[in-house]
Amino acid sequence: MALHAGEFVGLIGANGSGKTTLLRILLGSAPASGEVRLCGDLLKSLDRREVAKRATMVPQDTRVDFAFTAREIVAMGRNPYLGRFTPEGRADKEAIARAMRQTDTEDFTSRPVTELSGGERQRVHLARALAQETRVILLDEPTANLDLTALAVGSEVEKLKRIILTSSALLTGAAVAVSGMIGFVGLVIPHIVRLIIGPRRRNLLPASALTGAAFLIFMDILARTVNRPEEIRLGIVTAILGAPFFLYLLLRHYRAVGVG
């Protein structure tokens, strides 16, 4: 199984089927056979501080036995970046404040978490995960204790997602404008194929190449039939010759990210 940057993946299963155990394995806090990589590196080769800089988890059970304030819990997300006796710097304070603002937990700043409801504690722990600023966030039933009002505080996160998606769309459009139809196929077709057949590279590479070539042939025939019918044969040959190029791009990409 491989997860890629920018993906939102949901894990579905019955109670006791091992969903939480899998999340713990991904963080190295539960034993497992096989190989686990985090951001391209073997998990077992990373120390706990480095793992915490790359991934964090919001647990299902958010109960805390000590009366830490909400801000102290959120500030724990900055521990991987601080020494044992190193005080919070400006960047740390800004990350904490931003995370509490995004989760609407600023009103809890000085309140002990032992006095908060389950849903309020859940939001505080989510703020702690955001303050940690990792590339990977694992959520174990994060909305289990949240009411509809609390769920609405995700509006800022949704706003960020919309901004990111809009920016990605503009960048993709710019790339396609520069590289043309072949660039479009190279960017989009592999993702569509992966959604259909899964992430296994053995199947993904040839399927993407063939699908990309077929798409180009179809679009080329359609365009040239309307505009210049006499060039149909040349267009078909061009599209077929493009398949090895797609294969080369995909191989180079997966070698770079270490997938497969």
mmCIF file of C-alpha atoms in Angstrom:
data_model
loop_
_atom_site.group_PDB
_atom_site.id
_atom_site.type_symbol
_atom_site.label_atom_id
_atom_site.label_comp_id
_atom_site.label_asym_id
_atom_site.label_seq_id
_atom_site.Cartn_x
_atom_site.Cartn_y
_atom_site.Cartn_z
ATOM 1 C CA MET A 1 0.000 0.000 0.000
ATOM 2 C CA ALA A 2 1.305 3.460 -0.889
ATOM 3 C CA LEU A 3 -0.044 6.859 0.146
ATOM 4 C CA HIS A 4 1.011 9.989 -1.705
ATOM 5 C CA ALA A 5 1.276 13.669 -0.839
ATOM 6 C CA GLY A 6 -1.979 15.583 -1.059
ATOM 7 C CA GLU A 7 -4.219 12.551 -0.693
ATOM 8 C CA PHE A 8 -7.080 12.214 1.794
ATOM 9 C CA VAL A 9 -7.490 8.505 2.516
ATOM 10 C CA GLY A 10 -10.285 6.975 4.592
ATOM 11 C CA LEU A 11 -9.867 3.606 6.314
ATOM 12 C CA ILE A 12 -13.123 1.677 6.739
ATOM 13 C CA GLY A 13 -13.613 -1.496 8.771
ATOM 14 C CA ALA A 14 -15.578 -3.150 11.545
ATOM 15 C CA ASN A 15 -14.770 -2.624 15.217
ATOM 16 C CA GLY A 16 -11.713 -4.634 16.192
ATOM 17 C CA SER A 17 -10.555 -5.128 12.601
ATOM 18 C CA GLY A 18 -7.227 -3.407 13.242
ATOM 19 C CA LYS A 19 -7.715 0.152 11.979
ATOM 20 C CA THR A 20 -6.075 1.765 15.021
ATOM 21 C CA THR A 21 -3.313 -0.849 15.011
ATOM 22 C CA LEU A 22 -2.523 0.005 11.388
ATOM 23 C CA LEU A 23 -2.256 3.706 12.252
ATOM 24 C CA ARG A 24 0.117 2.874 15.111
ATOM 25 C CA ILE A 25 2.210 0.722 12.774
ATOM 26 C CA LEU A 26 2.502 3.648 10.367
ATOM 27 C CA LEU A 27 3.975 5.708 13.221
ATOM 28 C CA GLY A 28 6.245 2.919 14.450
ATOM 29 C CA SER A 29 4.468 2.599 17.815
ATOM 30 C CA ALA A 30 3.282 -0.969 17.147
ATOM 31 C CA PRO A 31 5.357 -3.954 15.961
ATOM 32 C CA ALA A 32 4.871 -5.234 12.435
ATOM 33 C CA SER A 33 6.554 -7.439 9.875
ATOM 34 C CA GLY A 34 7.437 -6.104 6.482
ATOM 35 C CA GLU A 35 8.679 -2.664 5.495
ATOM 36 C CA VAL A 36 7.216 0.730 6.388
ATOM 37 C CA ARG A 37 8.488 3.913 4.760
ATOM 38 C CA LEU A 38 7.693 7.431 5.891
ATOM 39 C CA CYS A 39 8.272 10.187 3.340
ATOM 40 C CA GLY A 40 10.574 7.841 1.424
ATOM 41 C CA ASP A 41 12.747 6.691 4.361
ATOM 42 C CA LEU A 42 12.564 3.409 6.235
ATOM 43 C CA LEU A 43 10.629 4.047 9.416
ATOM 44 C CA LYS A 44 12.976 1.938 11.522
ATOM 45 C CA SER A 45 15.920 4.109 10.411
ATOM 46 C CA LEU A 46 14.355 7.271 11.883
ATOM 47 C CA ASP A 47 14.519 8.308 15.528
ATOM 48 C CA ARG A 48 11.353 9.287 17.370
ATOM 49 C CA ARG A 49 12.004 13.016 17.027
ATOM 50 C CA GLU A 50 12.389 12.759 13.253
ATOM 51 C CA VAL A 51 9.235 10.645 12.972
ATOM 52 C CA ALA A 52 7.356 13.272 14.988
ATOM 53 C CA LYS A 53 8.518 15.975 12.577
ATOM 54 C CA ARG A 54 7.020 14.038 9.672
ATOM 55 C CA ALA A 55 3.834 12.467 11.063
ATOM 56 C CA THR A 56 1.410 12.845 13.937
ATOM 57 C CA MET A 57 -1.786 11.199 15.120
ATOM 58 C CA VAL A 58 -4.994 12.356 16.788
ATOM 59 C CA PRO A 59 -6.102 9.403 18.941
ATOM 60 C CA GLN A 60 -9.640 8.204 19.408
ATOM 61 C CA ASP A 61 -9.337 8.440 23.194
ATOM 62 C CA THR A 62 -8.367 12.031 24.060
ATOM 63 C CA ARG A 63 -8.681 11.792 27.842
ATOM 64 C CA VAL A 64 -5.811 13.390 29.779
ATOM 65 C CA ASP A 65 -5.150 12.519 33.432
ATOM 66 C CA PHE A 66 -3.321 15.731 34.294
ATOM 67 C CA ALA A 67 -4.850 19.211 34.348
ATOM 68 C CA PHE A 68 -2.819 20.679 31.499
ATOM 69 C CA THR A 69 -4.339 23.770 29.960
ATOM 70 C CA ALA A 70 -5.585 23.578 26.404
ATOM 71 C CA ARG A 71 -2.708 25.726 25.209
ATOM 72 C CA GLU A 72 -0.173 23.473 26.928
ATOM 73 C CA ILE A 73 -1.618 20.480 25.077
ATOM 74 C CA VAL A 74 -1.437 22.319 21.747
ATOM 75 C CA ALA A 75 2.108 23.473 22.537
ATOM 76 C CA MET A 76 3.161 19.818 22.905
ATOM 77 C CA GLY A 77 2.941 19.668 19.128
ATOM 78 C CA ARG A 78 6.085 21.825 18.987
ATOM 79 C CA ASN A 79 8.170 19.443 21.136
ATOM 80 C CA PRO A 80 9.895 17.755 18.157
ATOM 81 C CA TYR A 81 11.392 21.126 17.200
ATOM 82 C CA LEU A 82 12.539 22.172 20.682
ATOM 83 C CA GLY A 83 15.333 20.983 22.950
ATOM 84 C CA ARG A 84 14.615 19.778 26.467
ATOM 85 C CA PHE A 85 15.109 23.224 27.971
ATOM 86 C CA THR A 86 14.570 25.347 24.861
ATOM 87 C CA PRO A 87 11.786 27.945 25.236
ATOM 88 C CA GLU A 88 9.199 28.525 22.536
ATOM 89 C CA GLY A 89 10.365 30.813 19.777
ATOM 90 C CA ARG A 90 8.321 33.170 17.654
ATOM 91 C CA ALA A 91 7.608 30.527 15.016
ATOM 92 C CA ASP A 92 6.403 28.104 17.700
ATOM 93 C CA LYS A 93 4.034 30.657 19.227
ATOM 94 C CA GLU A 94 2.657 31.562 15.819
ATOM 95 C CA ALA A 95 2.063 27.893 14.954
ATOM 96 C CA ILE A 96 0.234 27.341 18.260
ATOM 97 C CA ALA A 97 -1.939 30.436 17.845
ATOM 98 C CA ARG A 98 -2.741 29.565 14.235
ATOM 99 C CA ALA A 99 -3.738 25.998 15.106
ATOM 100 C CA MET A 100 -6.028 27.150 17.936
ATOM 101 C CA ARG A 101 -7.604 29.741 15.673
ATOM 102 C CA GLN A 102 -8.252 27.194 12.923
ATOM 103 C CA THR A 103 -9.954 24.798 15.359
ATOM 104 C CA ASP A 104 -11.820 27.521 17.262
ATOM 105 C CA THR A 105 -10.198 26.556 20.578
ATOM 106 C CA GLU A 106 -8.867 29.986 21.522
ATOM 107 C CA ASP A 107 -11.536 30.317 24.222
ATOM 108 C CA PHE A 108 -10.073 27.252 25.945
ATOM 109 C CA THR A 109 -6.542 28.641 26.134
ATOM 110 C CA SER A 110 -6.314 28.762 29.940
ATOM 111 C CA ARG A 111 -8.862 26.073 30.763
ATOM 112 C CA PRO A 112 -7.671 22.672 32.046
ATOM 113 C CA VAL A 113 -8.458 19.928 29.546
ATOM 114 C CA THR A 114 -9.915 17.867 32.397
ATOM 115 C CA GLU A 115 -12.808 20.362 32.470
ATOM 116 C CA LEU A 116 -13.535 20.178 28.739
ATOM 117 C CA SER A 117 -16.140 17.994 27.073
ATOM 118 C CA GLY A 118 -15.103 15.111 24.844
ATOM 119 C CA GLY A 119 -15.740 17.143 21.693
ATOM 120 C CA GLU A 120 -13.791 20.130 23.022
ATOM 121 C CA ARG A 121 -10.843 17.889 23.943
ATOM 122 C CA GLN A 122 -10.970 16.400 20.452
ATOM 123 C CA ARG A 123 -10.600 19.852 18.926
ATOM 124 C CA VAL A 124 -7.702 20.669 21.248
ATOM 125 C CA HIS A 125 -5.876 17.505 20.169
ATOM 126 C CA LEU A 126 -6.560 18.340 16.536
ATOM 127 C CA ALA A 127 -5.036 21.768 17.171
ATOM 128 C CA ARG A 128 -1.999 20.046 18.684
ATOM 129 C CA ALA A 129 -1.624 17.966 15.506
ATOM 130 C CA LEU A 130 -1.896 21.066 13.297
ATOM 131 C CA ALA A 131 0.652 22.927 15.428
ATOM 132 C CA GLN A 132 3.078 20.052 14.890
ATOM 133 C CA GLU A 133 3.173 20.986 11.184
ATOM 134 C CA THR A 134 3.840 17.495 9.853
ATOM 135 C CA ARG A 135 3.458 16.228 6.300
ATOM 136 C CA VAL A 136 1.234 13.376 7.510
ATOM 137 C CA ILE A 137 -1.693 13.563 9.958
ATOM 138 C CA LEU A 138 -3.389 10.327 11.047
ATOM 139 C CA LEU A 139 -6.879 10.721 12.520
ATOM 140 C CA ASP A 140 -8.463 7.902 14.531
ATOM 141 C CA GLU A 141 -12.228 8.594 14.362
ATOM 142 C CA PRO A 142 -11.641 12.353 14.709
ATOM 143 C CA THR A 143 -15.334 13.346 14.573
ATOM 144 C CA ALA A 144 -16.634 10.727 17.018
ATOM 145 C CA ASN A 145 -17.206 13.236 19.835
ATOM 146 C CA LEU A 146 -17.923 16.354 17.787
ATOM 147 C CA ASP A 147 -21.374 17.880 17.429
ATOM 148 C CA LEU A 148 -22.546 19.670 14.289
ATOM 149 C CA THR A 149 -21.492 23.065 15.630
ATOM 150 C CA ALA A 150 -17.994 21.806 16.319
ATOM 151 C CA LEU A 151 -17.767 20.245 12.882
ATOM 152 C CA ALA A 152 -18.538 23.652 11.409
ATOM 153 C CA VAL A 153 -15.212 25.011 12.715
ATOM 154 C CA GLY A 154 -13.566 23.152 9.884
ATOM 155 C CA SER A 155 -14.594 26.015 7.610
ATOM 156 C CA GLU A 156 -11.126 27.555 7.780
ATOM 157 C CA VAL A 157 -9.561 24.226 6.921
ATOM 158 C CA GLU A 158 -12.020 23.877 4.043
ATOM 159 C CA LYS A 159 -11.092 27.382 2.924
ATOM 160 C CA LEU A 160 -7.431 26.364 2.891
ATOM 161 C CA LYS A 161 -8.306 23.248 0.903
ATOM 162 C CA ARG A 162 -10.201 25.337 -1.656
ATOM 163 C CA ILE A 163 -7.255 27.716 -1.987
ATOM 164 C CA ILE A 164 -4.851 24.807 -2.464
ATOM 165 C CA LEU A 165 -7.108 23.101 -5.002
ATOM 166 C CA THR A 166 -7.620 26.346 -6.919
ATOM 167 C CA SER A 167 -3.885 27.016 -6.965
ATOM 168 C CA SER A 168 -3.217 23.455 -8.117
ATOM 169 C CA ALA A 169 -5.768 23.829 -10.896
ATOM 170 C CA LEU A 170 -4.159 27.086 -12.063
ATOM 171 C CA LEU A 171 -0.685 25.555 -11.984
ATOM 172 C CA THR A 172 -1.925 22.510 -13.879
ATOM 173 C CA GLY A 173 -3.560 24.750 -16.448
ATOM 174 C CA ALA A 174 -0.345 26.711 -16.852
ATOM 175 C CA ALA A 175 1.652 23.493 -17.267
ATOM 176 C CA VAL A 176 -0.772 22.226 -19.896
ATOM 177 C CA ALA A 177 -0.654 25.578 -21.701
ATOM 178 C CA VAL A 178 3.138 25.323 -21.897
ATOM 179 C CA SER A 179 3.504 21.606 -22.646
ATOM 180 C CA GLY A 180 0.368 21.079 -24.752
ATOM 181 C CA MET A 181 -1.824 17.992 -24.980
ATOM 182 C CA ILE A 182 1.008 15.550 -24.254
ATOM 183 C CA GLY A 183 1.685 17.421 -21.019
ATOM 184 C CA PHE A 184 -2.012 17.206 -20.117
ATOM 185 C CA VAL A 185 -2.034 13.458 -20.678
ATOM 186 C CA GLY A 186 1.158 13.012 -18.673
ATOM 187 C CA LEU A 187 -0.326 14.952 -15.745
ATOM 188 C CA VAL A 188 -3.875 13.650 -15.648
ATOM 189 C CA ILE A 189 -4.085 10.185 -17.202
ATOM 190 C CA PRO A 190 -1.875 8.402 -14.594
ATOM 191 C CA HIS A 191 -4.074 9.703 -11.759
ATOM 192 C CA ILE A 192 -7.275 8.611 -13.491
ATOM 193 C CA VAL A 193 -5.823 5.167 -14.182
ATOM 194 C CA ARG A 194 -4.597 4.826 -10.581
ATOM 195 C CA LEU A 195 -8.099 5.555 -9.289
ATOM 196 C CA ILE A 196 -9.466 2.773 -11.505
ATOM 197 C CA ILE A 197 -6.875 -0.002 -11.135
ATOM 198 C CA GLY A 198 -5.074 0.933 -7.896
ATOM 199 C CA PRO A 199 -1.512 2.108 -7.145
ATOM 200 C CA ARG A 200 0.444 -1.045 -8.142
ATOM 201 C CA ARG A 201 3.238 0.177 -10.388
ATOM 202 C CA ARG A 202 3.458 -3.068 -12.351
ATOM 203 C CA ASN A 203 -0.029 -2.468 -13.730
ATOM 204 C CA LEU A 204 -0.081 1.323 -13.562
ATOM 205 C CA LEU A 205 2.800 2.044 -15.927
ATOM 206 C CA PRO A 206 1.634 0.099 -18.994
ATOM 207 C CA ALA A 207 -2.015 0.980 -18.356
ATOM 208 C CA SER A 208 -1.179 4.703 -18.194
ATOM 209 C CA ALA A 209 0.914 4.501 -21.360
ATOM 210 C CA LEU A 210 -1.784 2.674 -23.317
ATOM 211 C CA THR A 211 -4.584 4.866 -21.981
ATOM 212 C CA GLY A 212 -2.626 8.022 -22.755
ATOM 213 C CA ALA A 213 -1.915 6.858 -26.294
ATOM 214 C CA ALA A 214 -5.554 5.854 -26.822
ATOM 215 C CA PHE A 215 -6.722 9.225 -25.536
ATOM 216 C CA LEU A 216 -4.388 11.089 -27.873
ATOM 217 C CA ILE A 217 -5.458 8.960 -30.820
ATOM 218 C CA PHE A 218 -9.126 9.601 -30.094
ATOM 219 C CA MET A 219 -8.711 13.358 -29.628
ATOM 220 C CA ASP A 220 -6.382 13.656 -32.602
ATOM 221 C CA ILE A 221 -8.768 11.811 -34.907
ATOM 222 C CA LEU A 222 -11.672 13.914 -33.640
ATOM 223 C CA ALA A 223 -9.828 17.209 -34.149
ATOM 224 C CA ARG A 224 -8.303 16.368 -37.497
ATOM 225 C CA THR A 225 -11.552 14.923 -38.855
ATOM 226 C CA VAL A 226 -13.195 18.270 -38.210
ATOM 227 C CA ASN A 227 -10.309 20.504 -39.293
ATOM 228 C CA ARG A 228 -7.926 18.703 -41.651
ATOM 229 C CA PRO A 229 -9.018 15.148 -42.548
ATOM 230 C CA GLU A 230 -5.950 14.549 -44.707
ATOM 231 C CA GLU A 231 -3.666 14.565 -41.614
ATOM 232 C CA ILE A 232 -5.380 11.754 -39.704
ATOM 233 C CA ARG A 233 -2.684 9.161 -40.433
ATOM 234 C CA LEU A 234 0.149 11.382 -39.273
ATOM 235 C CA GLY A 235 -1.739 12.148 -36.060
ATOM 236 C CA ILE A 236 -2.224 8.458 -35.284
ATOM 237 C CA VAL A 237 1.474 7.747 -35.736
ATOM 238 C CA THR A 238 2.403 10.707 -33.515
ATOM 239 C CA ALA A 239 0.087 9.503 -30.754
ATOM 240 C CA ILE A 240 1.427 5.934 -30.838
ATOM 241 C CA LEU A 241 5.018 7.157 -30.665
ATOM 242 C CA GLY A 242 4.077 9.201 -27.600
ATOM 243 C CA ALA A 243 3.436 6.066 -25.493
ATOM 244 C CA PRO A 244 7.142 5.350 -24.741
ATOM 245 C CA PHE A 245 7.501 8.972 -23.678
ATOM 246 C CA PHE A 246 4.701 8.564 -21.118
ATOM 247 C CA LEU A 247 6.344 5.377 -19.872
ATOM 248 C CA TYR A 248 9.678 7.148 -19.476
ATOM 249 C CA LEU A 249 8.111 10.012 -17.494
ATOM 250 C CA LEU A 250 6.278 7.641 -15.172
ATOM 251 C CA LEU A 251 9.375 5.488 -14.555
ATOM 252 C CA ARG A 252 11.437 8.571 -13.758
ATOM 253 C CA HIS A 253 8.757 9.857 -11.372
ATOM 254 C CA TYR A 254 8.413 6.613 -9.428
ATOM 255 C CA ARG A 255 12.170 6.138 -9.213
ATOM 256 C CA ALA A 256 12.420 9.660 -7.776
ATOM 257 C CA VAL A 257 9.806 9.057 -5.065
ATOM 258 C CA GLY A 258 10.946 5.492 -4.381
ATOM 259 C CA VAL A 259 7.572 3.824 -4.994
ATOM 260 C CA GLY A 260 7.203 0.210 -6.035
#
